[in-house]
Amino acid sequence: MLWGPLIFLAGLTLVHHPLMVSDHADLVMLNRLQDHEKRMKQEMELLQTELNQKGWTLEPLKAPKDWVTIDQPMNDKTWDVWHYVILLFFLMWYIYASEEEPSGDSDTSSSTDREEEEDTDMESETCGNRQKGLEAFYDRHTDVDTSDLTHMCDFVESFVNDLLETFQNDLSNQNTFLLSANCIGVDSAFEGWHTQQSKAFRVLVPVVPPEGHSFHFETSGSEGISSKHGHILVEMECMCKRERLLGDVACFLHHPEQNLSGDKQGAFLMHVLCTSSHLDVDKTIHWFQRLVRKAWKNISYKYNLDLLPKPSNTSCKLNLAFRSGKTISVDIILGVQQGDSLVFLATQGAEMDRSAGTAWQRTFAIQELLFFERVNQRAPEESCHLKCLQIIIYLRESSPSDGKNPVLTDYHYKTCLMHLLLFRPLSDWAPEDTAQRLQDILLFMRTALQEKCLKHFLIGNLSLPIQIPVPKALRTAAPVNLFKHLAQDPSLHAEAMREFVAVVRQVRALVTDCEE
């Protein structure tokens, strides 16, 4: 009689075993199966309780010597019992197989697959239209012929160097004037994100003190080493020994100006270009502008163009009008190199802050130029990183203006791009990713505006590649917030948000038009 309850338990185990559901089972079926499993567990516990109350127990485990079985007689009814167990097993298996594969599952699955394929096709078509539209907009409004741009950049550098060489040769006493080295092309045109709308070619002219003078750099005590501004202290050095041995220089330190002959204005640098022994931005720029006009008179015959200087207190602005009708603008910025580093104190900074008096702007134009060259070498062919910046700059500059200087500058958007180029793999900037990367730049800017914090890309950035030459003191300094003024002035922050919203609306309209 012991076999009856055991067979009953085996049948219940088969019946109550949780059903294997397919991947296509819906949520309702899964819930029903879970409820069913709970009920069966409760019934199994009740049945086990009854067995324990009746004193039914399983036989103890046999010893190894009892593992060899003895043939049982053919008339033993145990075999008949196992026939029923096997029959019950196959019956339950058939039922489970039927429940596992409902007739509607295959139809539902195939329908779902077809819908997914259609959605994928539609999404691919939309992305394709969006990319084609952005490419057409870029070609129409912002694209600049690469070969033509390269040729023009080479010409601008050569033209400015020609001016520098000419007025240097004309100086009667070079040891009484600032000596200018060859210029360095910087900013949009030389970094590769020049647009048809922004026609300025910006070059940096490093200046060095003449013999008998030296430059010493001073920063604001409140801002410390990461200050955006600096002052250049000019000091005279004793040149008596060289004056006695070579006679090619005069010791301005030990020879009062009144004792010098008229052709040796030894105090020129101190009295004409300085204010309280500090090099003055306005005085230096105006002096340089006069020299450029004088040099142009001597070399104008060599060029088939007209030069028109434009007034400025922070740079030497020149309009070059070619006889072919083409016109370009050249901004010559003067900068003093800080020691052996490639960091400069310049008459005009990247953020276009107004330099005043003896306060010069710190610029990392060389480091940024090297960073973009490094990215261009490693990015995918026809990478979209510069294209994204060009589109944003074009839309920003084409927005209606009330005549005031914008709060958000090209440099702010450029900073967002440089951060993203460092954070994201360069493989993410493939040509087909233009729309997504445009969105990333705007999202980065939105976060910076909301937090009123946009970190300087180079100062305090430990993630910067070691190949970019930034002094260790600046690399490890506390990060500088380019939006500090927005946090201090709510009206400026509100104006920056209005400017940003205008750009976002233009980008959104552009992308929407491209999808249609």
Coordinates of C-alpha atoms in Angstrom, one line a residue:
M1 CA 0.0 0.0 0.0
L2 CA 3.0 2.3 0.3
W3 CA 3.3 2.7 -3.4
G4 CA -0.1 4.4 -3.7
P5 CA 0.8 7.6 -1.9
L6 CA 4.2 7.7 -3.6
I7 CA 2.6 7.5 -7.0
F8 CA 0.2 10.2 -6.0
L9 CA 3.0 12.4 -4.9
A10 CA 4.9 11.8 -8.2
G11 CA 1.8 12.8 -10.2
L12 CA 1.3 16.0 -8.2
T13 CA 5.0 16.9 -8.6
L14 CA 4.6 16.6 -12.4
V15 CA 1.3 18.5 -12.5
H16 CA 2.4 21.2 -10.2
H17 CA 5.8 21.8 -11.7
P18 CA 6.1 25.5 -12.9
L19 CA 5.5 25.7 -16.7
M20 CA 8.3 26.7 -18.9
V21 CA 7.1 29.8 -20.7
S22 CA 8.4 31.0 -24.0
D23 CA 10.0 34.4 -24.6
H24 CA 6.8 35.5 -26.3
A25 CA 4.5 34.9 -23.3
D26 CA 2.6 38.0 -22.3
L27 CA 2.5 39.5 -18.8
V28 CA -0.9 38.1 -18.1
M29 CA 0.2 34.5 -18.6
L30 CA 3.2 35.0 -16.4
N31 CA 1.1 36.4 -13.6
R32 CA -1.3 33.5 -13.9
L33 CA 1.5 31.0 -13.8
Q34 CA 3.0 32.6 -10.7
D35 CA -0.3 32.4 -8.9
H36 CA -0.8 28.8 -9.9
E37 CA 2.7 27.9 -8.6
K38 CA 1.9 29.5 -5.2
R39 CA -1.3 27.5 -4.9
M40 CA 0.5 24.3 -5.7
K41 CA 3.2 24.9 -3.1
Q42 CA 0.5 25.3 -0.5
E43 CA -1.2 22.1 -1.5
M44 CA 2.1 20.2 -1.4
E45 CA 2.7 21.5 2.1
L46 CA -0.7 20.2 3.2
L47 CA -0.1 16.8 1.6
Q48 CA 3.3 16.5 3.3
T49 CA 1.6 17.3 6.6
E50 CA -0.9 14.5 6.1
L51 CA 1.8 12.0 5.3
N52 CA 3.7 12.9 8.5
Q53 CA 0.5 12.5 10.5
K54 CA -0.1 9.0 9.1
G55 CA 3.5 7.9 9.9
W56 CA 4.4 7.2 6.3
T57 CA 8.2 7.5 5.8
L58 CA 10.6 6.7 3.1
E59 CA 12.9 3.7 3.4
P60 CA 16.4 4.5 4.7
L61 CA 19.3 4.7 2.3
K62 CA 20.8 1.2 1.5
A63 CA 24.3 0.3 2.4
P64 CA 26.7 -0.2 -0.6
K65 CA 26.6 -4.0 -0.2
D66 CA 22.8 -3.9 -0.7
W67 CA 23.1 -2.0 -4.0
V68 CA 23.0 -5.2 -6.0
T69 CA 19.4 -6.1 -6.6
I70 CA 17.9 -9.6 -6.7
D71 CA 15.7 -10.5 -9.7
Q72 CA 12.1 -10.4 -8.7
P73 CA 9.5 -12.8 -9.9
M74 CA 7.6 -11.9 -13.1
N75 CA 4.3 -11.9 -11.3
D76 CA 5.5 -9.0 -9.0
K77 CA 3.0 -6.2 -9.3
T78 CA 5.6 -3.5 -9.0
W79 CA 6.1 -3.5 -12.8
D80 CA 2.4 -2.8 -13.3
V81 CA 2.6 0.2 -11.1
W82 CA 5.5 1.7 -13.1
H83 CA 3.5 1.3 -16.3
Y84 CA 1.0 3.7 -14.9
V85 CA 3.7 6.1 -13.8
I86 CA 5.3 6.2 -17.3
L87 CA 1.9 6.7 -18.9
L88 CA 1.1 9.5 -16.5
F89 CA 4.5 11.1 -17.3
F90 CA 3.9 11.1 -21.1
L91 CA 0.3 12.4 -20.6
M92 CA 1.6 15.4 -18.5
W93 CA 4.4 16.1 -21.0
Y94 CA 1.9 16.3 -23.8
I95 CA -0.3 18.7 -21.8
Y96 CA 2.7 20.9 -21.0
A97 CA 3.9 21.0 -24.6
S98 CA 0.5 22.1 -25.7
E99 CA 0.3 24.9 -23.1
E100 CA 3.9 26.1 -23.9
E101 CA 3.2 26.9 -27.5
P102 CA -0.2 28.6 -27.9
S103 CA -1.3 28.8 -31.5
G104 CA -1.3 32.6 -31.5
D105 CA 2.3 33.1 -30.3
S106 CA 3.9 32.5 -33.7
D107 CA 1.6 34.9 -35.4
T108 CA 2.1 37.6 -32.7
S109 CA 5.9 37.0 -32.8
S110 CA 6.1 37.4 -36.6
S111 CA 3.8 40.5 -36.4
T112 CA 6.1 42.1 -33.8
D113 CA 9.2 41.3 -35.9
R114 CA 7.6 42.9 -38.9
E115 CA 6.7 46.0 -36.9
E116 CA 10.2 46.3 -35.5
E117 CA 11.7 46.0 -39.0
E118 CA 9.4 48.7 -40.3
D119 CA 10.3 51.0 -37.3
T120 CA 14.0 50.4 -38.0
D121 CA 13.6 51.2 -41.6
M122 CA 11.7 54.4 -40.8
E123 CA 14.3 55.4 -38.3
S124 CA 17.1 54.8 -40.7
E125 CA 15.3 56.8 -43.4
T126 CA 14.8 59.7 -40.9
C127 CA 18.5 59.7 -39.9
G128 CA 19.5 59.7 -43.5
N129 CA 17.3 62.6 -44.4
R130 CA 18.5 64.5 -41.3
Q131 CA 22.2 63.9 -42.3
K132 CA 21.6 65.0 -45.9
G133 CA 19.8 68.1 -44.7
L134 CA 22.6 69.1 -42.4
E135 CA 25.2 68.5 -45.1
A136 CA 23.3 70.7 -47.5
F137 CA 23.0 73.5 -44.9
Y138 CA 26.7 73.2 -44.0
D139 CA 27.7 73.4 -47.7
R140 CA 25.4 76.4 -48.3
H141 CA 26.3 78.5 -45.3
T142 CA 29.4 77.5 -43.4
D143 CA 31.6 75.4 -45.6
V144 CA 35.0 77.0 -46.6
D145 CA 37.1 75.4 -49.3
T146 CA 40.0 73.7 -47.4
S147 CA 42.6 74.4 -50.0
D148 CA 41.6 78.0 -50.4
L149 CA 41.6 78.5 -46.6
T150 CA 45.1 76.9 -46.2
H151 CA 46.4 79.1 -49.0
M152 CA 44.9 82.2 -47.4
C153 CA 46.3 81.3 -44.0
D154 CA 49.8 81.0 -45.5
F155 CA 49.4 84.3 -47.2
V156 CA 48.3 86.1 -44.0
E157 CA 51.3 84.8 -42.0
S158 CA 53.7 85.7 -44.8
F159 CA 52.1 89.2 -45.2
V160 CA 52.4 90.0 -41.5
N161 CA 55.9 88.7 -41.3
D162 CA 56.8 91.0 -44.2
L163 CA 55.4 94.0 -42.3
L164 CA 57.4 93.0 -39.2
E165 CA 60.6 92.6 -41.1
T166 CA 60.2 95.9 -42.9
F167 CA 59.7 98.1 -39.9
Q168 CA 62.3 96.3 -37.9
N169 CA 64.9 97.1 -40.6
D170 CA 63.8 100.8 -40.6
L171 CA 64.3 101.2 -36.9
S172 CA 67.4 103.4 -36.3
N173 CA 68.2 101.9 -32.9
Q174 CA 66.7 98.4 -32.4
N175 CA 68.0 98.3 -28.9
T176 CA 65.6 101.1 -27.9
F177 CA 62.4 99.4 -29.3
L178 CA 60.5 96.2 -28.8
L179 CA 61.7 93.4 -31.1
S180 CA 59.0 91.4 -32.8
A181 CA 59.5 87.7 -33.7
N182 CA 57.6 86.0 -36.5
C183 CA 53.8 85.8 -36.1
I184 CA 51.8 82.7 -35.2
G185 CA 48.4 82.0 -36.8
V186 CA 45.8 81.2 -34.1
D187 CA 42.1 80.9 -33.6
S188 CA 39.3 79.8 -36.0
A189 CA 41.0 80.0 -39.4
F190 CA 44.1 78.2 -38.3
E191 CA 42.3 75.7 -36.0
G192 CA 39.9 74.7 -38.9
W193 CA 36.5 76.0 -37.8
H194 CA 36.5 79.2 -39.9
T195 CA 33.2 80.1 -41.5
Q196 CA 32.1 82.2 -44.5
Q197 CA 30.6 84.7 -42.1
S198 CA 33.7 85.1 -39.8
K199 CA 36.3 86.5 -42.1
A200 CA 38.9 87.5 -39.5
F201 CA 42.3 85.9 -39.6
R202 CA 44.0 86.3 -36.2
V203 CA 47.7 86.2 -35.7
L204 CA 49.8 86.5 -32.5
V205 CA 53.0 88.5 -32.7
P206 CA 55.4 87.6 -29.8
V207 CA 57.3 90.7 -28.6
V208 CA 60.5 90.6 -26.6
P209 CA 62.3 93.4 -24.7
P210 CA 65.3 95.2 -26.3
E211 CA 68.8 94.9 -25.0
G212 CA 69.2 96.4 -21.6
H213 CA 65.6 95.7 -20.5
S214 CA 63.7 92.7 -19.1
F215 CA 60.1 91.7 -18.5
H216 CA 58.8 90.4 -15.2
F217 CA 55.2 89.0 -14.8
E218 CA 52.9 89.9 -12.0
T219 CA 49.4 88.5 -11.3
S220 CA 46.6 89.6 -9.2
G221 CA 47.0 88.5 -5.6
S222 CA 43.3 87.5 -5.3
E223 CA 43.4 85.3 -8.4
G224 CA 46.8 83.8 -8.0
I225 CA 48.6 81.7 -10.7
S226 CA 45.3 80.9 -12.6
S227 CA 44.5 84.6 -13.1
K228 CA 43.1 85.6 -16.5
H229 CA 45.0 88.9 -16.3
G230 CA 48.6 89.8 -15.7
H231 CA 50.9 92.8 -15.6
I232 CA 54.3 93.2 -17.3
L233 CA 56.9 95.0 -15.2
V234 CA 59.7 96.5 -17.3
E235 CA 63.1 96.8 -15.6
M236 CA 66.4 98.2 -16.9
E237 CA 69.5 96.0 -16.7
C238 CA 73.1 97.1 -16.5
M239 CA 74.8 97.0 -19.9
C240 CA 78.0 98.9 -18.9
K241 CA 80.4 96.0 -19.5
R242 CA 79.0 95.3 -23.0
E243 CA 79.0 99.0 -23.8
R244 CA 82.7 99.2 -22.9
L245 CA 83.7 96.1 -24.8
L246 CA 81.5 96.2 -27.9
G247 CA 80.0 99.7 -27.9
D248 CA 76.8 98.5 -29.7
V249 CA 74.5 99.3 -26.8
A250 CA 74.1 102.0 -24.2
C251 CA 73.5 101.3 -20.5
F252 CA 70.2 103.0 -20.0
L253 CA 70.3 102.2 -16.3
H254 CA 73.4 104.3 -15.6
H255 CA 73.1 107.0 -18.3
P256 CA 70.4 109.5 -17.7
E257 CA 68.3 110.3 -20.7
Q258 CA 69.5 113.9 -20.9
N259 CA 73.1 112.7 -21.3
L260 CA 72.3 110.6 -24.3
S261 CA 72.5 111.9 -27.8
G262 CA 69.3 112.6 -29.7
D263 CA 69.4 109.4 -31.7
K264 CA 69.6 107.2 -28.7
Q265 CA 66.2 107.5 -26.9
G266 CA 67.2 105.1 -24.1
A267 CA 64.2 105.9 -22.0
F268 CA 61.7 105.3 -24.9
L269 CA 60.4 102.0 -23.6
M270 CA 60.1 103.3 -20.1
H271 CA 58.6 106.7 -20.8
V272 CA 56.5 106.1 -23.9
L273 CA 55.2 102.6 -23.7
C274 CA 54.9 102.1 -19.9
T275 CA 52.7 103.4 -17.2
S276 CA 54.4 103.3 -13.7
S277 CA 57.1 100.9 -15.1
H278 CA 54.4 98.5 -16.4
L279 CA 53.9 97.9 -20.1
D280 CA 50.7 99.6 -21.2
V281 CA 48.4 97.8 -23.6
D282 CA 46.9 100.9 -25.3
K283 CA 50.2 102.7 -25.7
T284 CA 51.9 99.6 -27.1
I285 CA 49.1 98.9 -29.6
H286 CA 49.0 102.5 -30.9
W287 CA 52.8 102.4 -31.3
F288 CA 52.6 99.2 -33.2
Q289 CA 49.8 100.5 -35.5
R290 CA 51.9 103.5 -36.4
L291 CA 54.8 101.2 -37.4
V292 CA 52.6 99.0 -39.5
R293 CA 51.2 102.0 -41.5
K294 CA 54.8 103.2 -42.0
A295 CA 56.0 99.8 -43.1
W296 CA 53.0 99.4 -45.6
K297 CA 54.1 102.5 -47.5
N298 CA 57.4 100.7 -48.2
I299 CA 56.0 97.4 -49.4
S300 CA 52.7 98.3 -50.9
Y301 CA 54.1 98.0 -54.4
K302 CA 54.6 94.3 -53.9
Y303 CA 51.0 93.5 -53.3
N304 CA 47.9 93.7 -55.5
L305 CA 45.7 94.9 -52.7
D306 CA 44.6 97.9 -50.6
L307 CA 45.2 98.0 -46.8
L308 CA 42.8 99.9 -44.6
P309 CA 43.6 100.1 -40.9
K310 CA 40.7 99.9 -38.5
P311 CA 40.7 101.6 -35.0
S312 CA 41.1 99.3 -32.1
N313 CA 42.7 99.5 -28.6
T314 CA 43.4 95.8 -28.2
S315 CA 44.8 94.7 -31.6
C316 CA 46.0 96.0 -34.9
K317 CA 43.0 95.4 -37.3
L318 CA 43.6 95.5 -41.0
N319 CA 41.2 95.2 -43.9
L320 CA 42.8 93.7 -47.0
A321 CA 40.8 94.5 -50.2
F322 CA 42.1 92.5 -53.1
R323 CA 41.7 93.8 -56.7
S324 CA 39.6 90.7 -57.4
G325 CA 36.9 92.0 -55.0
K326 CA 37.6 89.7 -52.2
T327 CA 38.1 91.2 -48.7
I328 CA 39.5 89.7 -45.5
S329 CA 40.2 91.1 -42.1
V330 CA 43.5 90.5 -40.2
D331 CA 43.8 91.0 -36.4
I332 CA 47.3 91.3 -35.2
I333 CA 47.6 90.6 -31.4
L334 CA 50.7 91.4 -29.5
G335 CA 51.8 88.9 -26.8
V336 CA 54.6 88.5 -24.3
Q337 CA 55.7 84.9 -23.7
Q338 CA 55.8 83.8 -20.1
G339 CA 59.2 82.3 -19.6
D340 CA 59.8 79.1 -21.5
S341 CA 56.2 78.2 -21.7
L342 CA 53.9 78.7 -24.6
V343 CA 51.5 80.8 -22.5
F344 CA 51.3 84.4 -23.4
L345 CA 50.0 87.7 -21.9
A346 CA 48.4 89.3 -24.9
T347 CA 46.6 92.6 -25.7
Q348 CA 43.5 90.6 -26.4
G349 CA 42.3 87.3 -24.9
A350 CA 40.4 84.5 -26.3
E351 CA 37.2 85.6 -24.5
M352 CA 37.6 89.0 -26.1
D353 CA 37.7 90.8 -22.8
R354 CA 38.7 94.4 -23.0
S355 CA 42.3 94.9 -21.9
A356 CA 42.8 98.2 -20.2
G357 CA 45.8 100.1 -19.1
T358 CA 48.5 97.7 -17.8
A359 CA 46.3 94.6 -17.5
W360 CA 47.1 92.1 -20.2
Q361 CA 45.0 89.0 -21.1
R362 CA 46.4 85.5 -20.5
T363 CA 45.9 83.4 -23.7
F364 CA 46.4 79.7 -24.4
A365 CA 46.0 80.1 -28.1
I366 CA 49.0 78.0 -28.9
Q367 CA 47.9 75.1 -26.7
E368 CA 44.4 75.2 -28.2
L369 CA 45.9 75.2 -31.7
L370 CA 48.0 72.1 -30.9
F371 CA 45.0 70.4 -29.3
F372 CA 42.9 70.7 -32.5
E373 CA 45.9 69.5 -34.6
R374 CA 46.2 66.5 -32.4
V375 CA 42.4 65.7 -32.7
N376 CA 42.4 66.2 -36.4
Q377 CA 45.2 63.6 -36.7
R378 CA 43.3 61.0 -34.7
A379 CA 39.7 61.6 -35.6
P380 CA 37.8 59.7 -38.3
E381 CA 38.0 60.9 -41.8
E382 CA 35.7 63.9 -42.4
S383 CA 35.1 64.0 -38.7
C384 CA 32.1 66.2 -37.7
H385 CA 33.6 68.0 -34.6
L386 CA 34.6 71.1 -36.5
K387 CA 31.5 71.0 -38.6
C388 CA 29.2 71.0 -35.5
L389 CA 31.0 74.1 -34.1
Q390 CA 30.8 75.9 -37.4
I391 CA 27.0 75.3 -37.6
I392 CA 26.5 76.6 -34.1
I393 CA 28.7 79.7 -34.7
Y394 CA 26.9 80.5 -37.9
L395 CA 23.5 80.3 -36.2
R396 CA 24.7 82.3 -33.3
E397 CA 26.1 85.1 -35.5
S398 CA 23.0 85.2 -37.7
S399 CA 20.7 85.7 -34.7
P400 CA 19.1 89.2 -34.4
S401 CA 21.3 91.5 -32.3
D402 CA 20.4 94.7 -30.4
G403 CA 23.9 96.1 -30.9
K404 CA 25.3 95.0 -27.6
N405 CA 28.2 92.6 -27.2
P406 CA 26.9 89.1 -26.7
V407 CA 27.3 87.4 -23.4
L408 CA 28.0 83.9 -24.9
T409 CA 31.0 84.0 -27.2
D410 CA 32.4 81.7 -29.8
Y411 CA 35.1 80.7 -27.2
H412 CA 32.4 79.4 -24.8
Y413 CA 31.0 77.1 -27.4
K414 CA 34.5 76.1 -28.5
T415 CA 35.3 75.3 -24.8
C416 CA 32.2 73.0 -24.7
L417 CA 33.5 71.2 -27.8
M418 CA 37.0 70.8 -26.5
H419 CA 35.7 69.2 -23.3
L420 CA 33.5 66.8 -25.3
L421 CA 36.4 65.9 -27.5
L422 CA 38.3 64.8 -24.4
F423 CA 35.4 63.0 -22.8
R424 CA 34.0 61.1 -25.8
P425 CA 35.9 58.6 -28.0
L426 CA 37.0 60.3 -31.2
S427 CA 35.2 57.4 -33.1
D428 CA 31.9 59.0 -32.0
W429 CA 32.5 62.0 -34.2
A430 CA 32.0 60.2 -37.5
P431 CA 30.2 62.2 -40.3
E432 CA 26.9 60.4 -39.7
D433 CA 26.9 61.5 -36.1
T434 CA 26.6 65.2 -36.8
A435 CA 23.0 65.7 -35.4
Q436 CA 23.7 63.8 -32.2
R437 CA 27.0 65.6 -31.5
L438 CA 25.3 68.9 -32.1
Q439 CA 22.8 68.0 -29.4
D440 CA 25.7 67.0 -27.1
I441 CA 27.3 70.4 -27.4
L442 CA 24.1 72.2 -26.7
L443 CA 23.3 69.9 -23.7
F444 CA 26.8 70.6 -22.3
M445 CA 26.3 74.3 -22.7
R446 CA 22.8 74.1 -21.1
T447 CA 24.2 72.3 -18.0
A448 CA 27.0 74.8 -17.7
L449 CA 24.5 77.7 -17.8
Q450 CA 22.2 76.0 -15.3
E451 CA 25.1 75.5 -12.9
K452 CA 26.7 78.8 -13.8
C453 CA 30.0 77.0 -14.2
L454 CA 32.0 76.4 -17.4
K455 CA 35.5 75.1 -16.5
H456 CA 38.5 76.4 -18.5
F457 CA 39.7 73.7 -20.7
L458 CA 43.4 73.9 -19.9
I459 CA 43.7 75.3 -16.4
G460 CA 43.3 72.6 -13.7
N461 CA 42.5 69.9 -16.3
L462 CA 44.4 66.8 -15.2
S463 CA 42.9 64.8 -18.1
L464 CA 44.6 66.9 -20.7
P465 CA 47.1 64.9 -22.8
I466 CA 50.7 65.4 -21.7
Q467 CA 51.6 66.3 -25.3
I468 CA 49.8 69.6 -24.8
P469 CA 52.4 71.9 -23.3
V470 CA 50.8 73.4 -20.2
P471 CA 53.0 74.4 -17.2
K472 CA 52.6 72.0 -14.3
A473 CA 51.5 74.8 -12.0
L474 CA 48.6 75.6 -14.3
R475 CA 47.7 72.0 -15.0
T476 CA 47.4 71.2 -11.3
A477 CA 45.8 74.5 -10.3
A478 CA 42.2 74.9 -9.2
P479 CA 39.8 74.9 -12.2
V480 CA 38.8 78.3 -13.5
N481 CA 35.1 79.1 -14.0
L482 CA 34.5 81.0 -17.2
F483 CA 30.9 81.7 -16.1
K484 CA 31.9 83.3 -12.8
H485 CA 30.6 86.6 -13.9
L486 CA 27.2 85.0 -14.7
A487 CA 27.0 83.7 -11.2
Q488 CA 27.7 87.2 -9.8
D489 CA 25.3 89.1 -12.1
P490 CA 21.7 87.7 -12.5
S491 CA 21.0 90.0 -15.4
L492 CA 24.0 88.8 -17.4
H493 CA 22.9 85.2 -16.7
A494 CA 19.4 85.9 -17.9
E495 CA 20.8 87.4 -21.1
A496 CA 23.1 84.4 -21.6
M497 CA 20.1 82.1 -21.3
R498 CA 18.1 84.1 -23.9
E499 CA 21.0 83.9 -26.3
F500 CA 21.3 80.2 -25.8
V501 CA 17.6 79.6 -26.2
A502 CA 17.7 81.4 -29.5
V503 CA 20.5 79.2 -30.8
V504 CA 18.7 76.0 -29.6
R505 CA 15.5 77.0 -31.4
Q506 CA 17.5 77.6 -34.6
V507 CA 19.2 74.2 -34.3
R508 CA 15.9 72.5 -33.6
A509 CA 14.2 74.1 -36.5
L510 CA 17.1 73.2 -38.8
V511 CA 17.1 69.5 -37.7
T512 CA 13.3 69.3 -38.0
D513 CA 13.4 70.7 -41.5
C514 CA 16.1 68.2 -42.4
E515 CA 13.9 65.3 -41.2
E516 CA 11.0 66.3 -43.5

